[in-house]
Amino acid sequence: MIGGLFIYNHKGEVLISRVYRDDIGRNAVDAFRVNVIHARQQVRSPVTNIARTSFFHIKRSNIWLACVTKQNVNAGLVFEFLNKMVEVMQSYFGKISEDNIKNNFVLIYELLDEILDFGYPQNADTSILKTFITQTGIKAQVTKEEQSQITSQVTGQISWRREGIKYRRNELFLDVLENVNLLMSPQGQVLSAHVAGRIVMKSYLSGMPECKFGINDKLVLDKSGRSDDPSKVSATGKSSIAIDDCTFHQCVRLSKFETEHSISFIPPDGEYELMRYRTTKDISLPFRVIPLVREVGRTKMEVKVVIKSNFKPSLLAQKIEVRIPTPLNTSGVQVICMKGKAKYKASENAIVWKLKRMGGMKESQISAEIELLPSDKKKWSRPPISMNFEVPFAPSGLKVRYLKVFEPKLNYSDHDVIKWVRYIGRSGLYETR
Amino acid sequence: MTDSKYFTTTKKGEIFELKGELNSDKKEKKKEAVKKVIASMTVGKDVSALFPDVVNCMQTDNLELKKLVYLYLMNYAKSQPDMAIMAVNTFVKDCEDTNPLIRALAVRTMGCIRVDKITEYLCEPLRKCLKDEDPYVRKTAAVCVAKLHDINAQLVEDQGFLDQLRELLSDSNPMVVANAVAALSEISDTSPSPAAQMEMNQQTINKLLAALNECTEWGQIFILDALSNYVPKDDREAQSICERVTPRLAHSNAGVVLSAVKVLMKGMEYVGMETEFVTTLQKKLAPPLVTLLSSEPEVQYVALRNINLIVQKRPDILKHEMKVFFVKYNDPIYVKLENWTSYPSATQENIAQVLAELKEYATEVDVDFVRKSVRAIGRCAIKVEQAAERCVSTLLDLIQTKVNYVVQEAIVVIKDIFRKYPNKYESIISTLCENLESLDEPDARASMIWIVGEYAERIDNADELLESFLEGFHDESTQVQLQLLTAIVKLFLKKPTETQELVQQVLSLATQDSDNPDLRDRGYIYWRLLSTDPAAAKEVVLAEKPLISSETDRLEPTLLDELICYIASLASVYHKPPSAFVEGQALVVRRTQLPVRSASGEPGATGATESPVPQQAQPVQQQQSVIPSHDTAMGDLLGDLLSMDLNPQPQQQMSMTPAPQQDMGGMDLLGGGLDSLLGGPSPVAGMPASQASMGGGLGDILGLGISSTTYVPPKQVWLPAPKAKGLEVSGTFSIRQNVRYMDLTLKNNAMAPMGDFAIQFNKNSFGLSPASALQVPSPLSPGQTADVTLPLGTNGPVQKMDPLMNLQVAMKNNIDVFYFSCLIPIHLLFTEDGQMDRKVFLATWKDIPDSNEVQKEIANPNQLDPKGISDKLQQSFIFTIAQRNVDGRDMLYQSLKLTNGIWVLAELKIQPRSPTMTLSLKTRALDVIPQVQQAYELIIANM
């Protein structure tokens, strides 16, 4: 298993070093610094083997986290662990930065002691960790009941929720967050498009509630033979959607999903990601980008980009940003646009065009003249034109059908829970070549 | 409060100051000081001098301070073993604390202190903690056993901790189970001792599967990894395991998903043929794999490396998911590069899209990435005939860009296209020739030279072009030199009048001025050919080349199978078996076994197209057909030459160049071919009967009529029980239905059941190897015997043994690995196609020098007549070619062939009513004669 974990700053200085196994020596710390952090070339792989020692690394802002091992470990596990580690640290002290890590190094050591034992990841759920590892140190006098409660939670079946949670108002928030990814050819042909969706839930419920969650998944609806109410047709005009694949938070009973296709779970307290899914069929693309690039001689280029919004006129898209890359040898840019603001950002080599909002079924355009310095350097590989936006619907067409809460022990019923549902569609990688 | 200040103390006399603070009365000050010590430790300063002072702080109620002191202890205890003893009392006391968190902390830390003296004190507390009422303590103690095993394996076994650990597998708490599994797996991986091996039976499997649904994500990974090592009893069990693991594919943790994929991929092998179950399972695998590609780039990378393996093993899984492999502009470079190697396959339908995409990539900036893209275009052309033309024009476009590395890469792939579609695209040669100057990489140069030589008649100035290369002959790499030599000889054969000078120049350069043996030998061969028989030379050098196939970049099937067992692990990321990067891994045989599939299962395994000098082996092969046929010894030698020549995998070579193999392994080749015709690439598992070796396919067809009742020697004890901890192995060899078997009887004389049997052969003279896994009813209970047959193949690694027929066998069970050796009776290796044509027989007999004839009197105890003898021998594949009667004595002329292609010719003189007869043997390989004589005697005496 994992032999050790090191955290470095961008200069390659060690901030945290925790070695779990004897086969990892102190020189491993230096080996990684020399061969990866200070390597001359760009790192070609997140896994490096130096002198029969393997290093797995991830980089967050300018901090390097590296796991070291000499064994044939499960690589998926190691990277998942590193990501989890980052998540845990973030929930304790916010952004991962050199200062934050130095300020909390005792805490980090304490955490590392708890979540990795002999290199085997143990429980890494923040909510539980926080019950007994705190920044201010554990309360000196914990009652015996509390102690055994902690341990049974850490090791228990429902390791993500502690017992005895109470709220005056039982409330839950559901966010359907979708990222639309698109890759379009300059001719307007969709090369690939998919939606990566997440369902994020904030639950403030008392006790150990049992939840059941339903969406308009084609498979489920077809199975139950439910004839859909035609009046309930969603914004995108579909009644059910085909989900390619989905993954769930560990609280969801997977075997039940496999057999009955029902999503049932006891939720963690507070915010967490219930589910991730992916769809590729019948995606309603909120925007269409039509670029037109013309090279006028060696020192001038004309660019025209039209964007068309493609959703119900009653809805409004927000935070629209179109990024048009410019060649490295650009000397000057003149931009004309009817709506929004556009600016040439020399440091980013791009024209950035921003629109606060835009209604459905509208069209808008920008044109620019780019002056170029004559240069005979190697040719410019033109990055794609990318776009950002936010729309108040789910481009995949996903709809929440129900979320039922049962708590048999406490006296509140499904009707007493206040539920909020919100749909947000955002751009993922939304690019036109 | 910020901790960063602890990092900043750099002044001198710091240690002294810290000492003072550590011994301070104030708790707060103490804690501050310990923090400073830890900070210095982190940045690499040596603070071991403070050991006693820090240890003194251990006696405290403050958990935070305690943890800090423990952290310090773990780091420095080893350097101060005597001082570390001071801490023992506190540990022992803490292990009895009322707070389970402190109990666990103590036992966890104690395991990390690697001092022998401490481990002695650890045993008692650990034993208690393994039975602690609190699951948190138990799960920590479980891991602690693994720690202790790492320090002192013997101690763990003596103290019975392993049994306690096994008991924990049935613990009520899922996390305890998971940690116990993790600890047991690690112990059985690293320990050579049989007692430490992890026993897995149906019960444990059921417990694990139950715990799988309940434990943490990490625990699920431990359990899944352990499950993947289990060999199911039958396909039903395999199926039920698969069913219960499948839901894990929807887990959000990529580690869980990948480990589940591993269990399923292995499970599918055990379920066997392409049943409906397997088909649906394959369908279920695709979506989660694609989902992995939208996770963090590092996870994506791991997923892609694994997908690469999975697609090679089961190409169907992702065949509809091509688009997900399209590269995104912002992907990290390692993800981009991986995308194309993992990319499943272009088909006629999607080729347009793929090509457009590839062309896009070929204009990117990253050199490696561009190269790979160009190569991929070439691959498309070779794979999809309809698209070849478009690919070629795309490549030409790319050549026009004049970007150096693009041009070079394009030329390399165009050469392959020429080979695949001869006489179709040669019109572009002129364009290629324009770029001659810019080529500076050996691969590209060699390819270009090959093109020039191959199409010399169409290139007007071919001689000039080649001559220009010749100027710097000695500075070229071997690859280019070899290619240049061949190309010029080709040119000479095509235009003899103008190029005589050139060819002499190159021949003398190659033979006289070069010290590279390959180059020199090839030069000599050409020279002699050209001087003795130009017509033959033409036939040899300008022979038609076999077509190449499209499967490049593929792993060798055995390696692939091994790697499939390591999905998700580092091995799958490196595409190397763990032994290549982990020390002390040799012991673990069990994990690497996939059920053996019949006849290698790879009809398309005719790889070798990547070899940049495709016809390199040509001269040698053709050479052989010139030599009078059935020249056995020579055949062997040439065989060696062949496989030595350029390709490290003789397997591939064989299938690529069928002609010369008749002598060496024609039967194997045919067998393989027929097999794949008959059965296709179907993995056959759990059915030993159909697990025919390579030769089996042929045997099944040819052997229908022949009842093969070869002589089977009685079983001998090969491995006596005392030598093998109670396991007695006796066995013999036999041929049934033209399949060679090793018949084994295993007897368990020990007190405990045995299981997990596996067998392996060392390299041997005739390349015998197990054709399937050993199927032993498991467990073998005490006193029980089991008869097992193990089909054998003859395509294993070859190494000449002394004695010649010696076979070294390693057998493994849950207890240990045992080694023994036995003698292979040579008649096991006689092949059913050993009947020589009369004329050939005569010619060969004459051809073999008399010095190679050996005579011996052998007994004929039953005084059989010639007919009887001949019949008997025929059953053992010694064929009578002719029979004569000279002076009242019967002469039998016989031939036999061994699996490795050696022919032995025999003359048997039989005197009527005499208890002896005279056997004369003639063969090129004198080594086998004593064995063959023995075989004659055995067969005649015993049947």
Short mmCIF file of C-alpha atoms in Angstrom, two decimals, chain A residues 98-246:
data_model
loop_
_atom_site.label_atom_id
_atom_site.label_comp_id
_atom_site.label_asym_id
_atom_site.label_seq_id
_atom_site.Cartn_x
_atom_site.Cartn_y
_atom_site.Cartn_z
CA GLU A 98 1.44 26.99 1.42
CA ASP A 99 0.41 29.28 4.27
CA ASN A 100 -2.65 27.30 5.13
CA ILE A 101 -0.70 24.07 5.18
CA LYS A 102 2.04 25.49 7.35
CA ASN A 103 -0.52 26.99 9.69
CA ASN A 104 -2.24 23.69 10.13
CA PHE A 105 0.57 21.22 9.96
CA VAL A 106 -0.17 19.67 13.31
CA LEU A 107 -3.74 19.15 12.26
CA ILE A 108 -2.65 17.63 8.96
CA TYR A 109 -0.40 15.18 10.73
CA GLU A 110 -3.21 14.26 13.00
CA LEU A 111 -5.50 13.76 10.03
CA LEU A 112 -2.94 11.71 8.19
CA ASP A 113 -2.53 9.52 11.21
CA GLU A 114 -6.23 8.88 11.21
CA ILE A 115 -7.08 8.45 7.53
CA LEU A 116 -4.09 6.39 6.56
CA ASP A 117 -3.03 3.51 8.71
CA PHE A 118 0.09 1.73 7.48
CA GLY A 119 -0.80 3.21 4.11
CA TYR A 120 -4.32 1.82 4.07
CA PRO A 121 -6.95 4.53 3.73
CA GLN A 122 -9.42 4.41 6.58
CA ASN A 123 -12.42 6.62 7.02
CA ALA A 124 -12.03 9.92 5.25
CA ASP A 125 -15.46 11.44 5.72
CA THR A 126 -15.05 14.95 6.92
CA SER A 127 -18.20 15.08 8.96
CA ILE A 128 -17.11 12.13 11.04
CA LEU A 129 -13.49 13.19 11.25
CA LYS A 130 -14.62 16.50 12.62
CA THR A 131 -16.30 14.81 15.53
CA PHE A 132 -13.00 13.73 16.97
CA ILE A 133 -10.28 15.60 15.18
CA THR A 134 -10.68 19.29 15.66
CA GLN A 135 -8.47 22.24 15.15
CA THR A 136 -8.73 23.17 18.76
CA GLY A 137 -7.92 19.71 19.95
CA ILE A 138 -10.33 17.19 21.23
CA LYS A 139 -12.39 18.13 24.22
CA ALA A 140 -10.51 16.78 27.16
CA GLN A 141 -13.45 15.21 28.88
CA VAL A 142 -15.60 13.21 26.57
CA THR A 143 -18.13 10.96 28.17
CA LYS A 144 -17.92 7.30 27.66
CA GLU A 145 -21.10 7.17 25.62
CA GLU A 146 -19.79 9.85 23.34
CA GLN A 147 -16.57 7.94 22.83
CA SER A 148 -18.24 4.75 21.81
CA GLN A 149 -20.59 6.74 19.65
CA ILE A 150 -17.65 8.19 17.81
CA THR A 151 -15.97 4.87 17.29
CA SER A 152 -19.09 3.15 16.11
CA GLN A 153 -19.65 5.92 13.63
CA VAL A 154 -16.12 5.78 12.34
CA THR A 155 -16.34 2.08 11.73
CA GLY A 156 -20.04 1.65 11.35
CA GLN A 157 -22.24 0.89 8.42
CA ILE A 158 -23.45 4.45 8.21
CA SER A 159 -20.10 6.03 8.65
CA TRP A 160 -21.20 9.26 7.01
CA ARG A 161 -23.86 10.34 9.47
CA ARG A 162 -23.90 10.64 13.18
CA GLU A 163 -26.92 9.90 15.27
CA GLY A 164 -28.97 12.33 17.24
CA ILE A 165 -29.04 15.22 14.80
CA LYS A 166 -31.93 17.60 15.48
CA TYR A 167 -33.35 20.49 13.49
CA ARG A 168 -36.31 22.62 14.31
CA ARG A 169 -37.09 23.02 10.69
CA ASN A 170 -36.54 20.02 8.46
CA GLU A 171 -35.39 21.32 5.17
CA LEU A 172 -33.57 20.10 2.14
CA PHE A 173 -32.16 21.71 -0.98
CA LEU A 174 -31.57 19.92 -4.23
CA ASP A 175 -29.38 21.41 -6.90
CA VAL A 176 -29.29 19.82 -10.30
CA LEU A 177 -26.02 21.13 -11.70
CA GLU A 178 -25.16 20.27 -15.24
CA ASN A 179 -22.12 20.93 -17.32
CA VAL A 180 -22.71 20.84 -21.03
CA ASN A 181 -19.67 19.86 -22.99
CA LEU A 182 -19.51 20.43 -26.67
CA LEU A 183 -16.92 20.14 -29.34
CA MET A 184 -18.04 21.53 -32.66
CA SER A 185 -16.26 21.65 -35.97
CA PRO A 186 -15.94 25.04 -37.69
CA GLN A 187 -18.61 23.88 -40.10
CA GLY A 188 -21.10 23.54 -37.29
CA GLN A 189 -21.00 19.79 -37.02
CA VAL A 190 -21.23 18.46 -33.48
CA LEU A 191 -18.14 16.33 -32.92
CA SER A 192 -19.01 15.37 -29.43
CA ALA A 193 -21.48 16.55 -26.88
CA HIS A 194 -22.27 15.29 -23.48
CA VAL A 195 -23.72 16.48 -20.21
CA ALA A 196 -21.94 15.77 -16.98
CA GLY A 197 -24.49 16.31 -14.27
CA ARG A 198 -24.32 16.35 -10.52
CA ILE A 199 -27.05 16.34 -8.00
CA VAL A 200 -25.92 18.21 -4.94
CA MET A 201 -28.00 17.99 -1.86
CA LYS A 202 -28.04 20.01 1.29
CA SER A 203 -29.97 18.17 3.90
CA TYR A 204 -30.95 19.53 7.27
CA LEU A 205 -32.99 16.66 8.59
CA SER A 206 -33.42 15.27 12.07
CA GLY A 207 -32.65 11.74 13.08
CA MET A 208 -31.69 9.04 10.62
CA PRO A 209 -34.09 9.70 7.77
CA GLU A 210 -34.56 7.24 4.96
CA CYS A 211 -34.83 9.00 1.59
CA LYS A 212 -36.08 7.89 -1.76
CA PHE A 213 -35.25 9.85 -4.82
CA GLY A 214 -36.77 9.67 -8.28
CA ILE A 215 -35.88 11.25 -11.62
CA ASN A 216 -37.30 10.97 -15.08
CA ASP A 217 -34.90 8.22 -16.05
CA LYS A 218 -36.21 6.46 -19.12
CA LEU A 219 -35.31 3.06 -17.79
CA VAL A 220 -37.31 3.50 -14.62
CA LEU A 221 -40.30 5.07 -16.30
CA ASP A 222 -40.47 2.47 -19.01
CA LYS A 223 -40.18 -0.25 -16.46
CA SER A 224 -43.00 0.95 -14.31
CA GLY A 225 -45.06 1.31 -17.47
CA ARG A 226 -46.20 4.75 -16.43
CA SER A 227 -47.86 6.61 -19.23
CA ASP A 228 -46.52 10.07 -18.97
CA ASP A 229 -48.74 12.97 -18.33
CA PRO A 230 -48.40 15.04 -21.49
CA SER A 231 -48.87 18.26 -19.54
CA LYS A 232 -45.67 17.58 -17.63
CA VAL A 233 -43.40 17.84 -20.62
CA SER A 234 -40.23 19.55 -19.52
CA ALA A 235 -38.61 22.69 -20.80
CA THR A 236 -36.65 20.78 -23.35
CA GLY A 237 -39.72 19.01 -24.64
CA LYS A 238 -38.84 15.55 -23.44
CA SER A 239 -40.65 13.50 -20.89
CA SER A 240 -37.90 11.10 -19.97
CA ILE A 241 -34.22 10.95 -20.61
CA ALA A 242 -31.72 8.22 -21.23
CA ILE A 243 -28.92 8.27 -18.73
CA ASP A 244 -25.72 6.72 -20.01
CA ASP A 245 -24.24 6.10 -16.67
CA CYS A 246 -24.46 7.31 -13.13
#
